[in-house]
Amino acid sequence: MTVKLSISVPDDVAAYLQSSGNASATVTEAVRRVLPDARRHRRRAAARAFGEFVRSRTPEQAAADRDLIESSNDIALRDAAW
């Protein structure tokens, strides 16, 4: 699927895109090079937030979480043949 967009760019960028022959492919390639960095940044931020959350848990809350996980695993693995 493709979407047609209209954007404004500086003159030097416009000149480069016009000379490239296929501006859509050029822009797509450039943006795809940036996407992994943005994804990596979001994942790091999420991991940092989760780490802060886990560190803020009391020992009682952590024990309750472990009990819930173990119970869930027991339910999920019921009748499973290993």
Short mmCIF file of N, CA and C in Angstrom, two decimals:
data_model
loop_
_atom_site.label_atom_id
_atom_site.label_comp_id
_atom_site.label_asym_id
_atom_site.label_seq_id
_atom_site.Cartn_x
_atom_site.Cartn_y
_atom_site.Cartn_z
N MET A 1 0.84 -1.18 0.00
CA MET A 1 0.00 0.00 0.00
C MET A 1 0.88 1.23 0.00
N THR A 2 0.49 2.24 -0.72
CA THR A 2 1.22 3.50 -0.73
C THR A 2 0.25 4.63 -0.45
N VAL A 3 0.82 5.72 0.05
CA VAL A 3 0.04 6.92 0.35
C VAL A 3 0.74 8.10 -0.30
N LYS A 4 -0.01 8.94 -0.97
CA LYS A 4 0.57 10.11 -1.59
C LYS A 4 0.59 11.24 -0.58
N LEU A 5 1.76 11.84 -0.39
CA LEU A 5 1.94 12.94 0.55
C LEU A 5 2.46 14.16 -0.18
N SER A 6 2.14 15.30 0.35
CA SER A 6 2.69 16.55 -0.16
C SER A 6 3.48 17.19 0.97
N ILE A 7 4.77 17.43 0.73
CA ILE A 7 5.61 17.99 1.78
C ILE A 7 6.37 19.20 1.26
N SER A 8 6.83 20.02 2.16
CA SER A 8 7.69 21.15 1.81
C SER A 8 9.08 20.86 2.32
N VAL A 9 10.08 21.07 1.46
CA VAL A 9 11.47 20.82 1.84
C VAL A 9 12.31 22.03 1.44
N PRO A 10 13.47 22.17 2.05
CA PRO A 10 14.37 23.27 1.67
C PRO A 10 14.80 23.14 0.20
N ASP A 11 15.25 24.25 -0.37
CA ASP A 11 15.62 24.28 -1.79
C ASP A 11 16.67 23.25 -2.16
N ASP A 12 17.69 23.09 -1.32
CA ASP A 12 18.76 22.14 -1.67
C ASP A 12 18.24 20.71 -1.68
N VAL A 13 17.34 20.39 -0.77
CA VAL A 13 16.76 19.05 -0.72
C VAL A 13 15.87 18.84 -1.94
N ALA A 14 15.09 19.85 -2.29
CA ALA A 14 14.22 19.75 -3.46
C ALA A 14 15.05 19.53 -4.73
N ALA A 15 16.15 20.24 -4.86
CA ALA A 15 17.01 20.07 -6.03
C ALA A 15 17.58 18.67 -6.09
N TYR A 16 17.99 18.14 -4.96
CA TYR A 16 18.53 16.78 -4.92
C TYR A 16 17.45 15.77 -5.32
N LEU A 17 16.25 15.92 -4.74
CA LEU A 17 15.17 14.99 -5.05
C LEU A 17 14.77 15.06 -6.52
N GLN A 18 14.74 16.27 -7.08
CA GLN A 18 14.38 16.41 -8.49
C GLN A 18 15.43 15.77 -9.39
N SER A 19 16.69 15.79 -8.98
CA SER A 19 17.75 15.22 -9.81
C SER A 19 17.87 13.70 -9.62
N SER A 20 17.22 13.17 -8.58
CA SER A 20 17.38 11.74 -8.29
C SER A 20 16.61 10.84 -9.25
N GLY A 21 15.64 11.37 -9.93
CA GLY A 21 14.86 10.54 -10.86
C GLY A 21 13.64 9.93 -10.21
N ASN A 22 13.79 9.35 -9.03
CA ASN A 22 12.66 8.75 -8.32
C ASN A 22 12.66 9.28 -6.90
N ALA A 23 12.02 10.42 -6.71
CA ALA A 23 12.02 11.09 -5.41
C ALA A 23 11.39 10.22 -4.33
N SER A 24 10.33 9.49 -4.66
CA SER A 24 9.67 8.64 -3.67
C SER A 24 10.61 7.57 -3.14
N ALA A 25 11.35 6.93 -4.03
CA ALA A 25 12.29 5.90 -3.61
C ALA A 25 13.41 6.49 -2.76
N THR A 26 13.89 7.67 -3.14
CA THR A 26 14.96 8.32 -2.40
C THR A 26 14.52 8.67 -0.99
N VAL A 27 13.32 9.25 -0.87
CA VAL A 27 12.80 9.63 0.45
C VAL A 27 12.53 8.37 1.28
N THR A 28 11.95 7.35 0.68
CA THR A 28 11.65 6.11 1.40
C THR A 28 12.93 5.48 1.94
N GLU A 29 13.97 5.44 1.12
CA GLU A 29 15.24 4.87 1.56
C GLU A 29 15.83 5.66 2.73
N ALA A 30 15.78 6.97 2.66
CA ALA A 30 16.32 7.81 3.73
C ALA A 30 15.54 7.64 5.03
N VAL A 31 14.24 7.59 4.94
CA VAL A 31 13.41 7.45 6.14
C VAL A 31 13.61 6.07 6.76
N ARG A 32 13.71 5.05 5.93
CA ARG A 32 13.91 3.69 6.47
C ARG A 32 15.24 3.55 7.19
N ARG A 33 16.22 4.35 6.80
CA ARG A 33 17.50 4.34 7.52
C ARG A 33 17.34 4.94 8.91
N VAL A 34 16.40 5.86 9.08
CA VAL A 34 16.18 6.53 10.37
C VAL A 34 15.27 5.70 11.27
N LEU A 35 14.38 4.91 10.72
CA LEU A 35 13.40 4.16 11.52
C LEU A 35 14.02 3.28 12.59
N PRO A 36 15.07 2.50 12.31
CA PRO A 36 15.63 1.67 13.38
C PRO A 36 16.10 2.47 14.58
N ASP A 37 16.67 3.66 14.35
CA ASP A 37 17.11 4.51 15.46
C ASP A 37 15.92 4.95 16.30
N ALA A 38 14.83 5.34 15.65
CA ALA A 38 13.65 5.78 16.39
C ALA A 38 13.06 4.62 17.18
N ARG A 39 13.02 3.43 16.56
CA ARG A 39 12.51 2.24 17.24
C ARG A 39 13.38 1.90 18.45
N ARG A 40 14.69 1.95 18.24
CA ARG A 40 15.63 1.65 19.33
C ARG A 40 15.45 2.65 20.47
N HIS A 41 15.24 3.91 20.16
CA HIS A 41 15.03 4.93 21.20
C HIS A 41 13.75 4.63 22.00
N ARG A 42 12.67 4.28 21.30
CA ARG A 42 11.42 3.97 22.00
C ARG A 42 11.58 2.74 22.89
N ARG A 43 12.30 1.73 22.41
CA ARG A 43 12.50 0.52 23.21
C ARG A 43 13.34 0.82 24.45
N ARG A 44 14.37 1.64 24.29
CA ARG A 44 15.20 2.00 25.45
C ARG A 44 14.38 2.77 26.47
N ALA A 45 13.55 3.70 26.00
CA ALA A 45 12.71 4.48 26.92
C ALA A 45 11.73 3.56 27.65
N ALA A 46 11.15 2.61 26.94
CA ALA A 46 10.22 1.68 27.57
C ALA A 46 10.94 0.80 28.59
N ALA A 47 12.13 0.34 28.25
CA ALA A 47 12.90 -0.50 29.19
C ALA A 47 13.28 0.29 30.43
N ARG A 48 13.66 1.54 30.23
CA ARG A 48 14.02 2.40 31.36
C ARG A 48 12.81 2.61 32.28
N ALA A 49 11.64 2.87 31.69
CA ALA A 49 10.43 3.08 32.48
C ALA A 49 10.05 1.80 33.23
N PHE A 50 10.18 0.64 32.56
CA PHE A 50 9.85 -0.62 33.22
C PHE A 50 10.82 -0.88 34.38
N GLY A 51 12.10 -0.60 34.16
CA GLY A 51 13.09 -0.78 35.22
C GLY A 51 12.78 0.09 36.43
N GLU A 52 12.38 1.33 36.18
CA GLU A 52 12.00 2.22 37.29
C GLU A 52 10.77 1.68 38.02
N PHE A 53 9.81 1.15 37.28
CA PHE A 53 8.62 0.57 37.88
C PHE A 53 8.98 -0.62 38.76
N VAL A 54 9.82 -1.52 38.23
CA VAL A 54 10.20 -2.72 38.98
C VAL A 54 10.96 -2.35 40.25
N ARG A 55 11.87 -1.39 40.14
CA ARG A 55 12.63 -0.98 41.32
C ARG A 55 11.76 -0.33 42.39
N SER A 56 10.62 0.22 41.99
CA SER A 56 9.75 0.88 42.96
C SER A 56 8.83 -0.09 43.69
N ARG A 57 8.80 -1.36 43.25
CA ARG A 57 7.92 -2.35 43.87
C ARG A 57 8.45 -2.74 45.25
N THR A 58 7.55 -2.93 46.19
CA THR A 58 7.94 -3.40 47.52
C THR A 58 8.19 -4.91 47.44
N PRO A 59 8.91 -5.47 48.41
CA PRO A 59 9.12 -6.94 48.40
C PRO A 59 7.80 -7.71 48.41
N GLU A 60 6.80 -7.19 49.11
CA GLU A 60 5.49 -7.87 49.15
C GLU A 60 4.84 -7.86 47.77
N GLN A 61 4.94 -6.73 47.07
CA GLN A 61 4.35 -6.65 45.73
C GLN A 61 5.09 -7.58 44.77
N ALA A 62 6.41 -7.63 44.89
CA ALA A 62 7.19 -8.51 44.02
C ALA A 62 6.83 -9.97 44.27
N ALA A 63 6.64 -10.35 45.54
CA ALA A 63 6.25 -11.73 45.87
C ALA A 63 4.87 -12.04 45.29
N ALA A 64 3.95 -11.09 45.40
CA ALA A 64 2.61 -11.30 44.85
C ALA A 64 2.68 -11.47 43.33
N ASP A 65 3.54 -10.69 42.67
CA ASP A 65 3.71 -10.81 41.23
C ASP A 65 4.24 -12.20 40.86
N ARG A 66 5.23 -12.70 41.63
CA ARG A 66 5.78 -14.02 41.36
C ARG A 66 4.72 -15.10 41.54
N ASP A 67 3.91 -14.97 42.59
CA ASP A 67 2.83 -15.94 42.81
C ASP A 67 1.84 -15.95 41.65
N LEU A 68 1.49 -14.75 41.16
CA LEU A 68 0.56 -14.65 40.04
C LEU A 68 1.15 -15.29 38.79
N ILE A 69 2.42 -15.03 38.54
CA ILE A 69 3.07 -15.62 37.36
C ILE A 69 3.11 -17.14 37.46
N GLU A 70 3.46 -17.65 38.63
CA GLU A 70 3.51 -19.10 38.81
C GLU A 70 2.13 -19.72 38.63
N SER A 71 1.10 -19.09 39.17
CA SER A 71 -0.27 -19.60 39.00
C SER A 71 -0.68 -19.58 37.53
N SER A 72 -0.35 -18.50 36.85
CA SER A 72 -0.68 -18.40 35.43
C SER A 72 0.03 -19.47 34.62
N ASN A 73 1.30 -19.71 34.96
CA ASN A 73 2.05 -20.75 34.26
C ASN A 73 1.44 -22.12 34.51
N ASP A 74 1.02 -22.39 35.76
CA ASP A 74 0.39 -23.67 36.07
C ASP A 74 -0.88 -23.87 35.25
N ILE A 75 -1.67 -22.82 35.14
CA ILE A 75 -2.91 -22.90 34.36
C ILE A 75 -2.60 -23.11 32.88
N ALA A 76 -1.63 -22.36 32.37
CA ALA A 76 -1.30 -22.45 30.95
C ALA A 76 -0.71 -23.80 30.58
N LEU A 77 0.03 -24.42 31.51
CA LEU A 77 0.70 -25.67 31.21
C LEU A 77 -0.08 -26.91 31.64
N ARG A 78 -1.28 -26.72 32.14
CA ARG A 78 -2.08 -27.87 32.57
C ARG A 78 -2.26 -28.83 31.41
N ASP A 79 -2.08 -30.08 31.71
CA ASP A 79 -2.22 -31.16 30.72
C ASP A 79 -1.19 -31.09 29.60
N ALA A 80 -0.14 -30.31 29.80
CA ALA A 80 0.90 -30.26 28.77
C ALA A 80 1.85 -31.44 28.98
N ALA A 81 2.14 -32.13 27.93
CA ALA A 81 3.07 -33.25 28.01
C ALA A 81 4.43 -32.79 27.55
N TRP A 82 5.40 -32.93 28.43
CA TRP A 82 6.75 -32.48 28.08
C TRP A 82 7.61 -33.64 27.76
#
